[in-house]
JSON list of C-alpha atoms in Angstrom, two decimals:
[
{"chain": "A", "resi": 5, "resn": "UNK", "atom": "CA", "xyz": [17.64, -20.21, 23.71]},
{"chain": "A", "resi": 6, "resn": "UNK", "atom": "CA", "xyz": [15.15, -22.93, 22.90]},
{"chain": "A", "resi": 7, "resn": "UNK", "atom": "CA", "xyz": [11.84, -23.06, 24.70]},
{"chain": "A", "resi": 8, "resn": "UNK", "atom": "CA", "xyz": [11.03, -26.07, 26.84]},
{"chain": "A", "resi": 9, "resn": "UNK", "atom": "CA", "xyz": [8.42, -28.43, 25.43]},
{"chain": "A", "resi": 10, "resn": "UNK", "atom": "CA", "xyz": [5.44, -28.20, 27.73]},
{"chain": "A", "resi": 11, "resn": "UNK", "atom": "CA", "xyz": [2.11, -29.95, 27.29]},
{"chain": "A", "resi": 12, "resn": "UNK", "atom": "CA", "xyz": [-1.31, -28.88, 28.56]},
{"chain": "A", "resi": 13, "resn": "UNK", "atom": "CA", "xyz": [-0.84, -30.72, 31.87]},
{"chain": "A", "resi": 14, "resn": "UNK", "atom": "CA", "xyz": [2.53, -29.03, 32.48]},
{"chain": "A", "resi": 15, "resn": "UNK", "atom": "CA", "xyz": [0.91, -25.65, 31.82]},
{"chain": "A", "resi": 16, "resn": "UNK", "atom": "CA", "xyz": [-1.90, -26.43, 34.29]},
{"chain": "A", "resi": 17, "resn": "UNK", "atom": "CA", "xyz": [0.66, -27.44, 36.93]},
{"chain": "A", "resi": 18, "resn": "UNK", "atom": "CA", "xyz": [2.67, -24.25, 36.40]},
{"chain": "A", "resi": 19, "resn": "UNK", "atom": "CA", "xyz": [-0.46, -22.11, 36.54]},
{"chain": "A", "resi": 20, "resn": "UNK", "atom": "CA", "xyz": [-1.67, -23.78, 39.73]},
{"chain": "A", "resi": 21, "resn": "UNK", "atom": "CA", "xyz": [1.62, -23.51, 41.64]},
{"chain": "A", "resi": 22, "resn": "UNK", "atom": "CA", "xyz": [2.10, -19.88, 40.59]},
{"chain": "A", "resi": 23, "resn": "UNK", "atom": "CA", "xyz": [-1.23, -19.00, 42.13]},
{"chain": "A", "resi": 24, "resn": "UNK", "atom": "CA", "xyz": [-0.74, -21.15, 45.23]},
{"chain": "A", "resi": 25, "resn": "UNK", "atom": "CA", "xyz": [2.80, -22.24, 46.03]},
{"chain": "A", "resi": 26, "resn": "UNK", "atom": "CA", "xyz": [1.52, -24.05, 49.12]},
{"chain": "A", "resi": 27, "resn": "UNK", "atom": "CA", "xyz": [-0.97, -26.21, 47.25]},
{"chain": "A", "resi": 28, "resn": "UNK", "atom": "CA", "xyz": [-0.96, -29.80, 48.50]},
{"chain": "A", "resi": 29, "resn": "UNK", "atom": "CA", "xyz": [0.09, -32.66, 46.25]},
{"chain": "A", "resi": 30, "resn": "UNK", "atom": "CA", "xyz": [-3.44, -34.02, 46.30]},
{"chain": "A", "resi": 31, "resn": "UNK", "atom": "CA", "xyz": [-5.09, -30.68, 45.50]},
{"chain": "A", "resi": 32, "resn": "UNK", "atom": "CA", "xyz": [-2.62, -30.06, 42.67]},
{"chain": "A", "resi": 33, "resn": "UNK", "atom": "CA", "xyz": [-3.28, -33.50, 41.20]},
{"chain": "A", "resi": 34, "resn": "UNK", "atom": "CA", "xyz": [-7.04, -32.94, 41.37]},
{"chain": "A", "resi": 35, "resn": "UNK", "atom": "CA", "xyz": [-6.75, -29.50, 39.81]},
{"chain": "A", "resi": 36, "resn": "UNK", "atom": "CA", "xyz": [-4.74, -30.75, 36.81]},
{"chain": "A", "resi": 37, "resn": "UNK", "atom": "CA", "xyz": [-6.59, -34.04, 36.34]},
{"chain": "A", "resi": 38, "resn": "UNK", "atom": "CA", "xyz": [-3.85, -36.52, 37.27]},
{"chain": "A", "resi": 39, "resn": "UNK", "atom": "CA", "xyz": [-3.33, -38.97, 40.09]},
{"chain": "A", "resi": 40, "resn": "UNK", "atom": "CA", "xyz": [-0.92, -37.68, 42.77]},
{"chain": "A", "resi": 41, "resn": "UNK", "atom": "CA", "xyz": [2.19, -39.70, 41.87]},
{"chain": "A", "resi": 42, "resn": "UNK", "atom": "CA", "xyz": [2.37, -38.79, 38.13]},
{"chain": "A", "resi": 43, "resn": "UNK", "atom": "CA", "xyz": [1.51, -35.19, 39.00]},
{"chain": "A", "resi": 44, "resn": "UNK", "atom": "CA", "xyz": [4.29, -35.03, 41.59]},
{"chain": "A", "resi": 45, "resn": "UNK", "atom": "CA", "xyz": [6.75, -36.61, 39.12]},
{"chain": "A", "resi": 46, "resn": "UNK", "atom": "CA", "xyz": [5.87, -33.96, 36.54]},
{"chain": "A", "resi": 47, "resn": "UNK", "atom": "CA", "xyz": [6.35, -31.18, 39.08]},
{"chain": "A", "resi": 48, "resn": "UNK", "atom": "CA", "xyz": [9.76, -32.59, 40.06]},
{"chain": "A", "resi": 49, "resn": "UNK", "atom": "CA", "xyz": [10.70, -32.75, 36.36]},
{"chain": "A", "resi": 50, "resn": "UNK", "atom": "CA", "xyz": [9.73, -29.07, 35.94]},
{"chain": "A", "resi": 51, "resn": "UNK", "atom": "CA", "xyz": [11.84, -28.19, 38.99]},
{"chain": "A", "resi": 52, "resn": "UNK", "atom": "CA", "xyz": [14.86, -30.17, 37.78]},
{"chain": "A", "resi": 53, "resn": "UNK", "atom": "CA", "xyz": [14.62, -28.50, 34.37]},
{"chain": "A", "resi": 54, "resn": "UNK", "atom": "CA", "xyz": [14.84, -25.11, 36.10]},
{"chain": "A", "resi": 55, "resn": "UNK", "atom": "CA", "xyz": [11.38, -24.08, 34.93]},
{"chain": "A", "resi": 56, "resn": "UNK", "atom": "CA", "xyz": [10.21, -23.85, 38.54]},
{"chain": "A", "resi": 57, "resn": "UNK", "atom": "CA", "xyz": [12.97, -21.85, 40.19]},
{"chain": "A", "resi": 58, "resn": "UNK", "atom": "CA", "xyz": [11.55, -21.47, 43.69]},
{"chain": "A", "resi": 59, "resn": "UNK", "atom": "CA", "xyz": [8.61, -20.96, 45.99]},
{"chain": "A", "resi": 60, "resn": "UNK", "atom": "CA", "xyz": [8.06, -17.68, 47.79]},
{"chain": "A", "resi": 61, "resn": "UNK", "atom": "CA", "xyz": [5.69, -15.89, 50.13]},
{"chain": "A", "resi": 62, "resn": "UNK", "atom": "CA", "xyz": [4.42, -12.52, 48.96]},
{"chain": "A", "resi": 63, "resn": "UNK", "atom": "CA", "xyz": [4.67, -9.98, 51.78]},
{"chain": "A", "resi": 64, "resn": "UNK", "atom": "CA", "xyz": [2.26, -7.01, 51.99]},
{"chain": "A", "resi": 65, "resn": "UNK", "atom": "CA", "xyz": [5.03, -4.65, 53.07]},
{"chain": "A", "resi": 66, "resn": "UNK", "atom": "CA", "xyz": [2.75, -1.63, 53.50]},
{"chain": "A", "resi": 67, "resn": "UNK", "atom": "CA", "xyz": [0.87, -3.62, 56.16]},
{"chain": "A", "resi": 68, "resn": "UNK", "atom": "CA", "xyz": [4.14, -4.26, 58.01]},
{"chain": "A", "resi": 69, "resn": "UNK", "atom": "CA", "xyz": [5.48, -0.69, 57.80]},
{"chain": "A", "resi": 70, "resn": "UNK", "atom": "CA", "xyz": [5.20, 2.43, 55.67]},
{"chain": "A", "resi": 71, "resn": "UNK", "atom": "CA", "xyz": [7.47, 2.13, 52.66]},
{"chain": "A", "resi": 72, "resn": "UNK", "atom": "CA", "xyz": [8.40, 4.20, 49.62]},
{"chain": "A", "resi": 73, "resn": "UNK", "atom": "CA", "xyz": [8.59, 2.34, 46.33]},
{"chain": "A", "resi": 74, "resn": "UNK", "atom": "CA", "xyz": [10.71, 4.15, 43.79]},
{"chain": "A", "resi": 75, "resn": "UNK", "atom": "CA", "xyz": [11.56, 3.35, 40.19]},
{"chain": "A", "resi": 76, "resn": "UNK", "atom": "CA", "xyz": [14.90, 4.73, 39.10]},
{"chain": "A", "resi": 77, "resn": "UNK", "atom": "CA", "xyz": [16.29, 5.04, 35.59]},
{"chain": "A", "resi": 78, "resn": "UNK", "atom": "CA", "xyz": [20.08, 5.04, 35.39]},
{"chain": "A", "resi": 79, "resn": "UNK", "atom": "CA", "xyz": [22.36, 5.97, 32.51]},
{"chain": "A", "resi": 80, "resn": "UNK", "atom": "CA", "xyz": [26.05, 5.20, 32.82]},
{"chain": "A", "resi": 81, "resn": "UNK", "atom": "CA", "xyz": [28.73, 7.62, 31.68]},
{"chain": "A", "resi": 82, "resn": "UNK", "atom": "CA", "xyz": [30.69, 4.94, 29.82]},
{"chain": "A", "resi": 83, "resn": "UNK", "atom": "CA", "xyz": [29.47, 1.82, 28.09]},
{"chain": "A", "resi": 84, "resn": "UNK", "atom": "CA", "xyz": [32.36, -0.60, 28.26]},
{"chain": "A", "resi": 85, "resn": "UNK", "atom": "CA", "xyz": [31.60, -4.09, 29.55]},
{"chain": "A", "resi": 86, "resn": "UNK", "atom": "CA", "xyz": [33.72, -3.40, 32.64]},
{"chain": "A", "resi": 87, "resn": "UNK", "atom": "CA", "xyz": [31.51, -0.39, 33.44]},
{"chain": "A", "resi": 88, "resn": "UNK", "atom": "CA", "xyz": [28.33, -2.49, 33.25]},
{"chain": "A", "resi": 89, "resn": "UNK", "atom": "CA", "xyz": [29.94, -5.26, 35.32]},
{"chain": "A", "resi": 90, "resn": "UNK", "atom": "CA", "xyz": [31.05, -2.82, 38.05]},
{"chain": "A", "resi": 91, "resn": "UNK", "atom": "CA", "xyz": [27.61, -1.21, 38.27]},
{"chain": "A", "resi": 92, "resn": "UNK", "atom": "CA", "xyz": [25.78, -4.56, 38.40]},
{"chain": "A", "resi": 93, "resn": "UNK", "atom": "CA", "xyz": [28.15, -5.96, 41.04]},
{"chain": "A", "resi": 94, "resn": "UNK", "atom": "CA", "xyz": [27.43, -3.03, 43.36]},
{"chain": "A", "resi": 95, "resn": "UNK", "atom": "CA", "xyz": [23.67, -3.07, 42.73]},
{"chain": "A", "resi": 96, "resn": "UNK", "atom": "CA", "xyz": [23.37, -6.80, 43.55]},
{"chain": "A", "resi": 97, "resn": "UNK", "atom": "CA", "xyz": [24.69, -6.14, 47.08]},
{"chain": "A", "resi": 98, "resn": "UNK", "atom": "CA", "xyz": [22.19, -3.41, 48.04]},
{"chain": "A", "resi": 99, "resn": "UNK", "atom": "CA", "xyz": [19.12, -4.96, 49.67]},
{"chain": "A", "resi": 100, "resn": "UNK", "atom": "CA", "xyz": [16.87, -1.92, 49.12]},
{"chain": "A", "resi": 101, "resn": "UNK", "atom": "CA", "xyz": [17.28, -2.39, 45.38]},
{"chain": "A", "resi": 102, "resn": "UNK", "atom": "CA", "xyz": [14.84, -5.25, 44.94]},
{"chain": "A", "resi": 103, "resn": "UNK", "atom": "CA", "xyz": [14.93, -5.41, 41.13]},
{"chain": "A", "resi": 104, "resn": "UNK", "atom": "CA", "xyz": [17.25, -4.19, 38.41]},
{"chain": "A", "resi": 105, "resn": "UNK", "atom": "CA", "xyz": [16.77, -4.57, 34.69]},
{"chain": "A", "resi": 106, "resn": "UNK", "atom": "CA", "xyz": [19.29, -3.78, 31.96]},
{"chain": "A", "resi": 107, "resn": "UNK", "atom": "CA", "xyz": [17.21, -2.17, 29.22]},
{"chain": "A", "resi": 108, "resn": "UNK", "atom": "CA", "xyz": [17.55, -0.95, 25.68]},
{"chain": "A", "resi": 109, "resn": "UNK", "atom": "CA", "xyz": [16.61, 2.56, 24.66]},
{"chain": "A", "resi": 110, "resn": "UNK", "atom": "CA", "xyz": [17.48, 5.90, 26.21]},
{"chain": "A", "resi": 111, "resn": "UNK", "atom": "CA", "xyz": [18.64, 4.55, 29.59]},
{"chain": "A", "resi": 112, "resn": "UNK", "atom": "CA", "xyz": [20.83, 1.65, 30.65]},
{"chain": "A", "resi": 113, "resn": "UNK", "atom": "CA", "xyz": [18.99, 0.32, 33.73]},
{"chain": "A", "resi": 114, "resn": "UNK", "atom": "CA", "xyz": [15.67, 0.50, 35.51]},
{"chain": "A", "resi": 115, "resn": "UNK", "atom": "CA", "xyz": [15.77, -0.22, 39.24]},
{"chain": "A", "resi": 116, "resn": "UNK", "atom": "CA", "xyz": [13.00, -0.86, 41.74]},
{"chain": "A", "resi": 117, "resn": "UNK", "atom": "CA", "xyz": [13.93, 0.48, 45.16]},
{"chain": "A", "resi": 118, "resn": "UNK", "atom": "CA", "xyz": [12.07, -0.12, 48.42]},
{"chain": "A", "resi": 119, "resn": "UNK", "atom": "CA", "xyz": [13.06, 2.41, 51.09]},
{"chain": "A", "resi": 120, "resn": "UNK", "atom": "CA", "xyz": [11.67, 3.47, 54.46]},
{"chain": "A", "resi": 121, "resn": "UNK", "atom": "CA", "xyz": [10.87, 6.90, 53.05]},
{"chain": "A", "resi": 122, "resn": "UNK", "atom": "CA", "xyz": [12.03, 9.35, 50.38]},
{"chain": "A", "resi": 123, "resn": "UNK", "atom": "CA", "xyz": [14.86, 10.61, 52.60]},
{"chain": "A", "resi": 124, "resn": "UNK", "atom": "CA", "xyz": [16.21, 7.07, 52.93]},
{"chain": "A", "resi": 125, "resn": "UNK", "atom": "CA", "xyz": [15.97, 6.69, 49.15]},
{"chain": "A", "resi": 126, "resn": "UNK", "atom": "CA", "xyz": [17.92, 9.92, 48.63]},
{"chain": "A", "resi": 127, "resn": "UNK", "atom": "CA", "xyz": [20.62, 8.76, 51.07]},
{"chain": "A", "resi": 128, "resn": "UNK", "atom": "CA", "xyz": [20.90, 5.54, 49.06]},
{"chain": "A", "resi": 129, "resn": "UNK", "atom": "CA", "xyz": [21.29, 7.53, 45.83]},
{"chain": "A", "resi": 130, "resn": "UNK", "atom": "CA", "xyz": [23.88, 9.81, 47.42]},
{"chain": "A", "resi": 131, "resn": "UNK", "atom": "CA", "xyz": [25.83, 6.74, 48.57]},
{"chain": "A", "resi": 132, "resn": "UNK", "atom": "CA", "xyz": [25.70, 5.28, 45.05]},
{"chain": "A", "resi": 133, "resn": "UNK", "atom": "CA", "xyz": [26.99, 8.53, 43.58]},
{"chain": "A", "resi": 134, "resn": "UNK", "atom": "CA", "xyz": [29.76, 8.70, 46.20]},
{"chain": "A", "resi": 135, "resn": "UNK", "atom": "CA", "xyz": [30.90, 5.20, 45.23]},
{"chain": "A", "resi": 136, "resn": "UNK", "atom": "CA", "xyz": [31.62, 6.45, 41.71]},
{"chain": "A", "resi": 137, "resn": "UNK", "atom": "CA", "xyz": [30.22, 3.40, 39.93]},
{"chain": "A", "resi": 138, "resn": "UNK", "atom": "CA", "xyz": [29.76, 5.22, 36.64]},
{"chain": "A", "resi": 139, "resn": "UNK", "atom": "CA", "xyz": [26.33, 6.81, 37.03]},
{"chain": "A", "resi": 140, "resn": "UNK", "atom": "CA", "xyz": [26.06, 9.73, 34.60]},
{"chain": "A", "resi": 141, "resn": "UNK", "atom": "CA", "xyz": [22.44, 10.61, 35.33]},
{"chain": "A", "resi": 142, "resn": "UNK", "atom": "CA", "xyz": [19.38, 9.16, 36.98]},
{"chain": "A", "resi": 143, "resn": "UNK", "atom": "CA", "xyz": [15.67, 9.85, 37.07]},
{"chain": "A", "resi": 144, "resn": "UNK", "atom": "CA", "xyz": [13.39, 9.06, 39.98]},
{"chain": "A", "resi": 145, "resn": "UNK", "atom": "CA", "xyz": [9.74, 7.99, 39.77]},
{"chain": "A", "resi": 146, "resn": "UNK", "atom": "CA", "xyz": [7.92, 7.65, 43.09]},
{"chain": "A", "resi": 147, "resn": "UNK", "atom": "CA", "xyz": [5.18, 5.03, 43.01]},
{"chain": "A", "resi": 148, "resn": "UNK", "atom": "CA", "xyz": [1.98, 6.65, 44.26]},
{"chain": "A", "resi": 149, "resn": "UNK", "atom": "CA", "xyz": [-0.30, 3.63, 43.84]},
{"chain": "A", "resi": 150, "resn": "UNK", "atom": "CA", "xyz": [0.18, 0.08, 42.63]},
{"chain": "A", "resi": 151, "resn": "UNK", "atom": "CA", "xyz": [-2.40, -0.57, 39.95]},
{"chain": "A", "resi": 152, "resn": "UNK", "atom": "CA", "xyz": [-1.19, -4.06, 39.04]},
{"chain": "A", "resi": 153, "resn": "UNK", "atom": "CA", "xyz": [1.69, -6.16, 40.34]},
{"chain": "A", "resi": 154, "resn": "UNK", "atom": "CA", "xyz": [0.98, -9.66, 39.10]},
{"chain": "A", "resi": 155, "resn": "UNK", "atom": "CA", "xyz": [3.44, -12.38, 39.95]},
{"chain": "A", "resi": 156, "resn": "UNK", "atom": "CA", "xyz": [1.64, -15.17, 38.08]},
{"chain": "A", "resi": 157, "resn": "UNK", "atom": "CA", "xyz": [2.89, -15.21, 34.51]},
{"chain": "A", "resi": 158, "resn": "UNK", "atom": "CA", "xyz": [0.53, -15.88, 31.58]},
{"chain": "A", "resi": 159, "resn": "UNK", "atom": "CA", "xyz": [2.65, -18.85, 30.47]},
{"chain": "A", "resi": 160, "resn": "UNK", "atom": "CA", "xyz": [0.27, -20.30, 27.89]},
{"chain": "A", "resi": 161, "resn": "UNK", "atom": "CA", "xyz": [-0.14, -16.89, 26.25]},
{"chain": "A", "resi": 162, "resn": "UNK", "atom": "CA", "xyz": [3.63, -16.39, 26.02]},
{"chain": "A", "resi": 163, "resn": "UNK", "atom": "CA", "xyz": [4.47, -19.71, 24.37]},
{"chain": "A", "resi": 164, "resn": "UNK", "atom": "CA", "xyz": [5.07, -19.93, 20.63]},
{"chain": "A", "resi": 165, "resn": "UNK", "atom": "CA", "xyz": [1.89, -20.88, 18.79]},
{"chain": "A", "resi": 166, "resn": "UNK", "atom": "CA", "xyz": [3.47, -24.10, 17.48]},
{"chain": "A", "resi": 167, "resn": "UNK", "atom": "CA", "xyz": [3.77, -25.57, 20.99]}
]
């Protein structure tokens, strides 16, 4: 997959909207050093290219209600493509599973689960096991404290040096 060609202004726009998705057109233009119309056109171009995939509010869930955040490693019993497909199809439909990554190494998947409490998490796991979706073993890691959970990506630092 080839990386998109982004210039310094594009990077400033992306950085600004990551940190404040509700930034006004005028404030964005001022922040990146453009007049509003060219700035807005650049932002629309980034959206159309799929580089900006959405705008979201970040909810402080622990302020709303107590919640248990659990990381779960899953290893499947069989590693045929159909087994991965079946597992992923089921996982996508469970709202408490808020993230799922297919990973290399000793496990097949790492999931992030948000549940009301540990009992609710265990009921979710029991339901997954009852569905017989190929789980061979799983390991649970209860998040005690969030040290860092940054949503803004360090885009400029991740780009190839030739860009």
